[in-house]
């Protein structure tokens, strides 16, 4: 019998766009990448689909409703950290409602930022966003032999 495999962590990130800008959240008090910015995001719960997670995270973090049929997968990042392997799914979505900071205990602020010039993203977010903007649907990071 082979050894059990480590589980892969799956996370979703949702690009909510308005007037050429994307909504960004400044992380705080989470213990992970605090002080950096990211789009609404979160880990997929056991038994939950990625699209359901994307809808849930947008509602929980910024109080907007997402029509699941509007979710478009724009990039997948497979990355390896010192702690685990991760699949990051980056979506673009239409939304209704006015975004608010619905989790002030986890987020210092929210802001509409210019996708092309904003520099304070979590380290792996900007390359994934750039790849998505260029139509690249898949990338890898942290594995030996990465290009």
Short mmCIF file of N, CA and C in Angstrom, two decimals:
data_model
loop_
_atom_site.label_atom_id
_atom_site.label_comp_id
_atom_site.label_asym_id
_atom_site.label_seq_id
_atom_site.Cartn_x
_atom_site.Cartn_y
_atom_site.Cartn_z
N UNK A 1 0.84 -1.18 0.00
CA UNK A 1 0.00 0.00 0.00
C UNK A 1 0.89 1.25 0.00
N UNK A 2 0.59 2.19 -0.84
CA UNK A 2 1.39 3.42 -0.92
C UNK A 2 1.02 4.36 0.23
N UNK A 3 1.93 5.28 0.51
CA UNK A 3 1.70 6.26 1.57
C UNK A 3 0.57 7.20 1.17
N UNK A 4 -0.22 7.67 2.15
CA UNK A 4 -1.30 8.61 1.80
C UNK A 4 -0.74 9.90 1.23
N UNK A 5 -1.45 10.46 0.29
CA UNK A 5 -1.02 11.71 -0.34
C UNK A 5 -1.50 12.90 0.48
N UNK A 6 -0.68 13.94 0.47
CA UNK A 6 -1.11 15.18 1.09
C UNK A 6 -2.25 15.76 0.26
N UNK A 7 -3.20 16.36 0.93
CA UNK A 7 -4.30 16.98 0.22
C UNK A 7 -3.85 18.32 -0.37
N UNK A 8 -4.40 18.62 -1.49
CA UNK A 8 -4.12 19.91 -2.14
C UNK A 8 -5.15 20.91 -1.63
N UNK A 9 -4.69 22.10 -1.25
CA UNK A 9 -5.57 23.17 -0.80
C UNK A 9 -6.07 23.91 -2.04
N UNK A 10 -7.37 24.15 -2.12
CA UNK A 10 -7.96 24.86 -3.25
C UNK A 10 -8.51 26.20 -2.75
N UNK A 11 -8.11 27.27 -3.43
CA UNK A 11 -8.57 28.61 -3.09
C UNK A 11 -9.13 29.28 -4.33
N UNK A 12 -10.08 30.18 -4.11
CA UNK A 12 -10.65 30.96 -5.22
C UNK A 12 -10.39 32.45 -4.98
N UNK A 13 -10.24 33.17 -6.07
CA UNK A 13 -10.05 34.62 -6.06
C UNK A 13 -11.00 35.18 -7.11
N UNK A 14 -11.72 36.25 -6.77
CA UNK A 14 -12.73 36.77 -7.69
C UNK A 14 -12.41 38.22 -8.04
N UNK A 15 -12.16 38.45 -9.34
CA UNK A 15 -11.93 39.80 -9.83
C UNK A 15 -13.29 40.46 -10.07
N UNK A 16 -13.60 41.44 -9.24
CA UNK A 16 -14.80 42.25 -9.44
C UNK A 16 -14.31 43.55 -10.05
N UNK A 17 -14.79 43.85 -11.25
CA UNK A 17 -14.28 45.01 -11.98
C UNK A 17 -15.36 46.08 -12.15
N UNK A 18 -14.89 47.34 -12.14
CA UNK A 18 -15.76 48.49 -12.37
C UNK A 18 -14.91 49.61 -12.95
N UNK A 19 -15.33 50.14 -14.06
CA UNK A 19 -14.65 51.29 -14.68
C UNK A 19 -13.14 51.06 -14.83
N UNK A 20 -12.75 49.87 -15.27
CA UNK A 20 -11.36 49.56 -15.51
C UNK A 20 -10.54 49.28 -14.27
N UNK A 21 -11.19 49.22 -13.13
CA UNK A 21 -10.48 48.92 -11.89
C UNK A 21 -10.99 47.61 -11.30
N UNK A 22 -10.22 47.07 -10.35
CA UNK A 22 -10.59 45.82 -9.70
C UNK A 22 -10.66 46.08 -8.19
N UNK A 23 -11.60 45.40 -7.53
CA UNK A 23 -11.76 45.56 -6.09
C UNK A 23 -10.66 44.80 -5.35
N UNK A 24 -10.01 45.49 -4.42
CA UNK A 24 -8.93 44.89 -3.63
C UNK A 24 -9.22 45.06 -2.15
N UNK A 25 -8.80 44.07 -1.37
CA UNK A 25 -8.99 44.06 0.07
C UNK A 25 -7.63 43.98 0.75
N UNK A 26 -7.40 44.82 1.76
CA UNK A 26 -6.14 44.78 2.50
C UNK A 26 -6.31 43.86 3.71
N UNK A 27 -5.59 42.75 3.69
CA UNK A 27 -5.70 41.70 4.70
C UNK A 27 -5.19 42.19 6.06
N UNK A 28 -5.86 41.74 7.14
CA UNK A 28 -5.45 42.08 8.50
C UNK A 28 -5.93 41.02 9.48
N UNK A 29 -5.13 40.75 10.47
CA UNK A 29 -5.51 39.86 11.58
C UNK A 29 -5.89 38.44 11.16
N UNK A 30 -5.35 37.97 10.05
CA UNK A 30 -5.69 36.61 9.59
C UNK A 30 -4.56 35.62 9.85
N UNK A 31 -3.35 36.14 10.02
CA UNK A 31 -2.20 35.27 10.18
C UNK A 31 -1.60 34.82 8.86
N UNK A 32 -2.18 35.27 7.75
CA UNK A 32 -1.67 34.91 6.43
C UNK A 32 -1.61 36.14 5.55
N UNK A 33 -0.42 36.55 5.19
CA UNK A 33 -0.19 37.66 4.26
C UNK A 33 -0.87 38.96 4.71
N UNK A 34 -0.96 39.17 6.02
CA UNK A 34 -1.54 40.41 6.51
C UNK A 34 -0.73 41.60 6.00
N UNK A 35 -1.43 42.67 5.63
CA UNK A 35 -0.80 43.87 5.08
C UNK A 35 -0.76 43.89 3.57
N UNK A 36 -0.93 42.72 2.96
CA UNK A 36 -1.00 42.65 1.49
C UNK A 36 -2.46 42.76 1.04
N UNK A 37 -2.62 43.01 -0.24
CA UNK A 37 -3.94 43.16 -0.83
C UNK A 37 -4.26 41.96 -1.71
N UNK A 38 -5.54 41.66 -1.82
CA UNK A 38 -6.00 40.59 -2.71
C UNK A 38 -7.45 40.86 -3.09
N UNK A 39 -7.93 40.22 -4.14
CA UNK A 39 -9.36 40.32 -4.44
C UNK A 39 -10.13 39.49 -3.42
N UNK A 40 -11.46 39.58 -3.39
CA UNK A 40 -12.22 38.68 -2.52
C UNK A 40 -11.77 37.25 -2.80
N UNK A 41 -11.53 36.49 -1.72
CA UNK A 41 -10.92 35.18 -1.88
C UNK A 41 -11.18 34.31 -0.66
N UNK A 42 -10.94 33.02 -0.84
CA UNK A 42 -11.03 32.11 0.29
C UNK A 42 -10.84 30.68 -0.11
N UNK A 43 -10.70 29.84 0.89
CA UNK A 43 -10.52 28.42 0.68
C UNK A 43 -11.84 27.71 0.45
N UNK A 44 -11.81 26.73 -0.45
CA UNK A 44 -12.99 25.93 -0.74
C UNK A 44 -13.20 24.97 0.43
N UNK A 45 -14.38 25.00 1.02
CA UNK A 45 -14.71 24.12 2.14
C UNK A 45 -14.97 22.69 1.68
N UNK A 46 -14.81 21.76 2.59
CA UNK A 46 -15.08 20.35 2.30
C UNK A 46 -16.51 20.21 1.76
N UNK A 47 -16.65 19.53 0.63
CA UNK A 47 -17.96 19.30 0.03
C UNK A 47 -18.50 20.47 -0.77
N UNK A 48 -17.76 21.56 -0.87
CA UNK A 48 -18.20 22.77 -1.56
C UNK A 48 -17.53 22.83 -2.93
N UNK A 49 -18.26 23.30 -3.93
CA UNK A 49 -17.64 23.51 -5.25
C UNK A 49 -16.92 24.85 -5.26
N UNK A 50 -16.01 25.01 -6.19
CA UNK A 50 -15.27 26.26 -6.31
C UNK A 50 -16.20 27.43 -6.62
N UNK A 51 -17.19 27.21 -7.48
CA UNK A 51 -18.09 28.32 -7.83
C UNK A 51 -18.94 28.73 -6.64
N UNK A 52 -19.40 27.77 -5.86
CA UNK A 52 -20.18 28.10 -4.65
C UNK A 52 -19.29 28.87 -3.67
N UNK A 53 -18.04 28.46 -3.55
CA UNK A 53 -17.10 29.17 -2.68
C UNK A 53 -16.92 30.61 -3.15
N UNK A 54 -16.77 30.83 -4.44
CA UNK A 54 -16.58 32.18 -4.98
C UNK A 54 -17.77 33.07 -4.63
N UNK A 55 -18.97 32.55 -4.82
CA UNK A 55 -20.19 33.30 -4.50
C UNK A 55 -20.23 33.61 -3.00
N UNK A 56 -19.95 32.60 -2.18
CA UNK A 56 -19.99 32.76 -0.72
C UNK A 56 -18.96 33.79 -0.25
N UNK A 57 -17.74 33.69 -0.74
CA UNK A 57 -16.69 34.61 -0.29
C UNK A 57 -17.01 36.06 -0.66
N UNK A 58 -17.56 36.29 -1.83
CA UNK A 58 -17.92 37.66 -2.22
C UNK A 58 -19.01 38.22 -1.31
N UNK A 59 -19.98 37.38 -0.96
CA UNK A 59 -21.04 37.82 -0.05
C UNK A 59 -20.47 38.08 1.35
N UNK A 60 -19.64 37.17 1.84
CA UNK A 60 -19.10 37.30 3.19
C UNK A 60 -18.13 38.46 3.33
N UNK A 61 -17.26 38.65 2.36
CA UNK A 61 -16.19 39.63 2.49
C UNK A 61 -16.57 41.04 2.07
N UNK A 62 -17.37 41.16 1.00
CA UNK A 62 -17.68 42.51 0.50
C UNK A 62 -19.17 42.76 0.29
N UNK A 63 -20.02 41.81 0.70
CA UNK A 63 -21.46 42.03 0.70
C UNK A 63 -22.11 42.16 -0.66
N UNK A 64 -21.52 41.57 -1.69
CA UNK A 64 -22.14 41.64 -3.02
C UNK A 64 -22.65 40.27 -3.43
N UNK A 65 -23.64 40.29 -4.29
CA UNK A 65 -24.21 39.06 -4.83
C UNK A 65 -23.59 38.77 -6.19
N UNK A 66 -23.23 37.51 -6.37
CA UNK A 66 -22.67 37.04 -7.63
C UNK A 66 -23.63 36.04 -8.24
N UNK A 67 -23.95 36.22 -9.50
CA UNK A 67 -24.70 35.21 -10.23
C UNK A 67 -23.70 34.13 -10.64
N UNK A 68 -23.85 32.90 -10.13
CA UNK A 68 -22.87 31.86 -10.46
C UNK A 68 -22.64 31.68 -11.95
N UNK A 69 -23.67 31.94 -12.77
CA UNK A 69 -23.50 31.77 -14.21
C UNK A 69 -22.59 32.85 -14.81
N UNK A 70 -22.32 33.93 -14.06
CA UNK A 70 -21.44 34.99 -14.56
C UNK A 70 -19.97 34.71 -14.25
N UNK A 71 -19.69 33.70 -13.44
CA UNK A 71 -18.30 33.37 -13.10
C UNK A 71 -17.57 32.85 -14.33
N UNK A 72 -16.45 33.46 -14.64
CA UNK A 72 -15.60 33.02 -15.73
C UNK A 72 -14.22 32.71 -15.17
N UNK A 73 -13.76 31.48 -15.32
CA UNK A 73 -12.43 31.11 -14.87
C UNK A 73 -11.42 31.73 -15.83
N UNK A 74 -10.54 32.60 -15.29
CA UNK A 74 -9.58 33.30 -16.15
C UNK A 74 -8.14 32.82 -15.96
N UNK A 75 -7.87 32.14 -14.86
CA UNK A 75 -6.52 31.62 -14.65
C UNK A 75 -6.52 30.58 -13.54
N UNK A 76 -5.65 29.58 -13.69
CA UNK A 76 -5.40 28.59 -12.65
C UNK A 76 -3.91 28.60 -12.35
N UNK A 77 -3.58 28.75 -11.08
CA UNK A 77 -2.19 28.73 -10.63
C UNK A 77 -2.00 27.51 -9.73
N UNK A 78 -1.08 26.63 -10.11
CA UNK A 78 -0.71 25.49 -9.27
C UNK A 78 0.61 25.86 -8.63
N UNK A 79 0.61 25.99 -7.29
CA UNK A 79 1.84 26.43 -6.63
C UNK A 79 2.16 25.54 -5.44
N UNK A 80 3.43 25.55 -5.12
CA UNK A 80 3.92 24.79 -3.98
C UNK A 80 4.58 25.76 -3.01
N UNK A 81 4.17 25.69 -1.75
CA UNK A 81 4.79 26.49 -0.71
C UNK A 81 5.58 25.54 0.20
N UNK A 82 6.20 26.09 1.22
CA UNK A 82 6.89 25.23 2.18
C UNK A 82 5.92 24.35 2.95
N UNK A 83 4.68 24.79 3.07
CA UNK A 83 3.69 24.07 3.87
C UNK A 83 2.79 23.13 3.08
N UNK A 84 2.47 23.47 1.82
CA UNK A 84 1.48 22.67 1.10
C UNK A 84 1.50 22.97 -0.39
N UNK A 85 0.72 22.15 -1.10
CA UNK A 85 0.46 22.39 -2.52
C UNK A 85 -0.90 23.07 -2.62
N UNK A 86 -1.00 24.02 -3.56
CA UNK A 86 -2.20 24.84 -3.67
C UNK A 86 -2.64 24.95 -5.12
N UNK A 87 -3.93 24.88 -5.34
CA UNK A 87 -4.54 25.22 -6.63
C UNK A 87 -5.32 26.51 -6.40
N UNK A 88 -4.92 27.59 -7.06
CA UNK A 88 -5.61 28.87 -6.98
C UNK A 88 -6.42 29.05 -8.25
N UNK A 89 -7.71 29.26 -8.10
CA UNK A 89 -8.61 29.48 -9.23
C UNK A 89 -9.01 30.95 -9.24
N UNK A 90 -8.70 31.63 -10.33
CA UNK A 90 -8.99 33.05 -10.46
C UNK A 90 -10.18 33.23 -11.40
N UNK A 91 -11.22 33.88 -10.89
CA UNK A 91 -12.45 34.11 -11.64
C UNK A 91 -12.65 35.60 -11.88
N UNK A 92 -13.40 35.89 -12.91
CA UNK A 92 -13.97 37.22 -13.14
C UNK A 92 -15.47 37.01 -13.00
N UNK A 93 -16.17 37.99 -12.43
CA UNK A 93 -17.61 37.82 -12.22
C UNK A 93 -18.34 39.15 -12.26
N UNK A 94 -19.60 39.09 -12.67
CA UNK A 94 -20.50 40.22 -12.57
C UNK A 94 -21.07 40.22 -11.16
N UNK A 95 -21.41 41.39 -10.65
CA UNK A 95 -21.95 41.45 -9.30
C UNK A 95 -23.04 42.51 -9.21
N UNK A 96 -23.87 42.37 -8.19
CA UNK A 96 -24.87 43.39 -7.87
C UNK A 96 -24.65 43.80 -6.42
N UNK A 97 -24.95 45.06 -6.16
CA UNK A 97 -24.75 45.59 -4.82
C UNK A 97 -23.54 46.50 -4.78
N UNK A 98 -23.44 47.23 -3.69
CA UNK A 98 -22.31 48.13 -3.48
C UNK A 98 -21.33 47.45 -2.53
N UNK A 99 -20.09 47.20 -2.98
CA UNK A 99 -19.13 46.53 -2.10
C UNK A 99 -18.87 47.33 -0.82
N UNK A 100 -18.82 46.60 0.29
CA UNK A 100 -18.50 47.17 1.60
C UNK A 100 -17.46 46.27 2.26
N UNK A 101 -16.83 46.77 3.28
CA UNK A 101 -15.93 45.94 4.08
C UNK A 101 -16.80 45.19 5.09
N UNK A 102 -17.24 44.00 4.72
CA UNK A 102 -18.14 43.21 5.55
C UNK A 102 -17.41 42.40 6.62
N UNK A 103 -16.08 42.37 6.57
CA UNK A 103 -15.29 41.65 7.57
C UNK A 103 -14.16 42.55 8.09
N UNK A 104 -14.51 43.63 8.81
CA UNK A 104 -13.47 44.56 9.27
C UNK A 104 -12.48 43.92 10.24
N UNK A 105 -12.83 42.80 10.82
CA UNK A 105 -11.90 42.09 11.72
C UNK A 105 -10.83 41.32 10.94
N UNK A 106 -11.01 41.18 9.61
CA UNK A 106 -10.04 40.48 8.76
C UNK A 106 -9.49 41.37 7.64
N UNK A 107 -10.03 42.57 7.52
CA UNK A 107 -9.70 43.44 6.39
C UNK A 107 -9.61 44.88 6.86
N UNK A 108 -8.44 45.51 6.66
CA UNK A 108 -8.27 46.91 7.06
C UNK A 108 -9.06 47.87 6.20
N UNK A 109 -9.13 47.58 4.89
CA UNK A 109 -9.86 48.46 3.99
C UNK A 109 -10.08 47.77 2.65
N UNK A 110 -11.01 48.33 1.88
CA UNK A 110 -11.21 47.89 0.51
C UNK A 110 -11.07 49.11 -0.39
N UNK A 111 -10.67 48.87 -1.63
CA UNK A 111 -10.47 49.98 -2.57
C UNK A 111 -10.55 49.47 -3.99
N UNK A 112 -10.99 50.34 -4.89
CA UNK A 112 -10.91 50.06 -6.32
C UNK A 112 -9.52 50.50 -6.77
N UNK A 113 -8.78 49.59 -7.39
CA UNK A 113 -7.40 49.88 -7.78
C UNK A 113 -7.20 49.57 -9.26
N UNK A 114 -6.19 50.22 -9.83
CA UNK A 114 -5.85 49.97 -11.22
C UNK A 114 -5.11 48.64 -11.32
N UNK A 115 -5.64 47.75 -12.09
CA UNK A 115 -5.08 46.40 -12.21
C UNK A 115 -3.65 46.43 -12.74
N UNK A 116 -3.37 47.31 -13.66
CA UNK A 116 -2.05 47.32 -14.32
C UNK A 116 -0.95 47.94 -13.47
N UNK A 117 -1.29 48.85 -12.56
CA UNK A 117 -0.24 49.58 -11.85
C UNK A 117 -0.19 49.33 -10.35
N UNK A 118 -1.21 48.76 -9.75
CA UNK A 118 -1.22 48.54 -8.31
C UNK A 118 -0.14 47.53 -7.93
N UNK A 119 0.65 47.83 -6.89
CA UNK A 119 1.83 47.00 -6.60
C UNK A 119 1.79 46.25 -5.27
N UNK A 120 0.75 46.39 -4.49
CA UNK A 120 0.75 45.82 -3.14
C UNK A 120 -0.02 44.50 -3.01
N UNK A 121 -0.17 43.79 -4.12
CA UNK A 121 -0.84 42.49 -4.09
C UNK A 121 -0.02 41.46 -3.30
N UNK A 122 -0.67 40.43 -2.81
CA UNK A 122 0.05 39.27 -2.29
C UNK A 122 0.98 38.82 -3.41
N UNK A 123 2.18 38.31 -3.09
CA UNK A 123 3.21 38.08 -4.12
C UNK A 123 2.78 37.26 -5.33
N UNK A 124 1.92 36.30 -5.19
CA UNK A 124 1.54 35.45 -6.33
C UNK A 124 0.33 35.97 -7.08
N UNK A 125 -0.32 37.02 -6.58
CA UNK A 125 -1.52 37.55 -7.22
C UNK A 125 -1.18 38.31 -8.50
N UNK A 126 -0.22 39.22 -8.45
CA UNK A 126 0.10 40.04 -9.63
C UNK A 126 0.51 39.19 -10.83
N UNK A 127 1.39 38.19 -10.67
CA UNK A 127 1.71 37.36 -11.84
C UNK A 127 0.50 36.62 -12.40
N UNK A 128 -0.38 36.15 -11.52
CA UNK A 128 -1.58 35.46 -12.00
C UNK A 128 -2.51 36.42 -12.73
N UNK A 129 -2.65 37.63 -12.20
CA UNK A 129 -3.49 38.62 -12.87
C UNK A 129 -2.90 39.00 -14.23
N UNK A 130 -1.59 39.15 -14.28
CA UNK A 130 -0.93 39.46 -15.55
C UNK A 130 -1.12 38.35 -16.56
N UNK A 131 -0.98 37.11 -16.10
CA UNK A 131 -1.18 35.97 -17.00
C UNK A 131 -2.61 35.95 -17.52
N UNK A 132 -3.57 36.18 -16.62
CA UNK A 132 -4.97 36.19 -17.03
C UNK A 132 -5.22 37.28 -18.07
N UNK A 133 -4.64 38.46 -17.86
CA UNK A 133 -4.82 39.57 -18.80
C UNK A 133 -4.26 39.24 -20.18
N UNK A 134 -3.24 38.38 -20.22
CA UNK A 134 -2.63 37.97 -21.50
C UNK A 134 -3.28 36.73 -22.08
N UNK A 135 -4.32 36.22 -21.42
CA UNK A 135 -5.02 35.04 -21.93
C UNK A 135 -4.35 33.72 -21.58
N UNK A 136 -3.36 33.76 -20.69
CA UNK A 136 -2.70 32.52 -20.24
C UNK A 136 -3.58 31.91 -19.16
N UNK A 137 -4.02 30.68 -19.38
CA UNK A 137 -4.99 30.10 -18.45
C UNK A 137 -4.39 29.27 -17.33
N UNK A 138 -3.09 28.93 -17.43
CA UNK A 138 -2.49 28.07 -16.42
C UNK A 138 -1.03 28.43 -16.18
N UNK A 139 -0.62 28.43 -14.91
CA UNK A 139 0.79 28.63 -14.58
C UNK A 139 1.13 27.83 -13.33
N UNK A 140 2.44 27.68 -13.09
CA UNK A 140 2.94 26.94 -11.93
C UNK A 140 4.01 27.76 -11.23
N UNK A 141 4.16 27.51 -9.93
CA UNK A 141 5.16 28.24 -9.16
C UNK A 141 5.60 27.39 -7.97
N UNK A 142 6.91 27.44 -7.69
CA UNK A 142 7.44 26.79 -6.50
C UNK A 142 7.89 25.36 -6.66
N UNK A 143 7.73 24.80 -7.84
CA UNK A 143 8.15 23.43 -8.11
C UNK A 143 9.55 23.44 -8.72
N UNK A 144 10.33 22.41 -8.48
CA UNK A 144 11.64 22.34 -9.11
C UNK A 144 11.44 22.21 -10.62
N UNK A 145 12.27 22.90 -11.36
CA UNK A 145 12.17 22.86 -12.81
C UNK A 145 11.20 23.87 -13.40
N UNK A 146 10.66 24.78 -12.56
CA UNK A 146 9.77 25.82 -13.10
C UNK A 146 10.50 26.64 -14.14
N UNK A 147 9.79 26.99 -15.17
CA UNK A 147 10.38 27.83 -16.23
C UNK A 147 10.44 29.27 -15.78
#
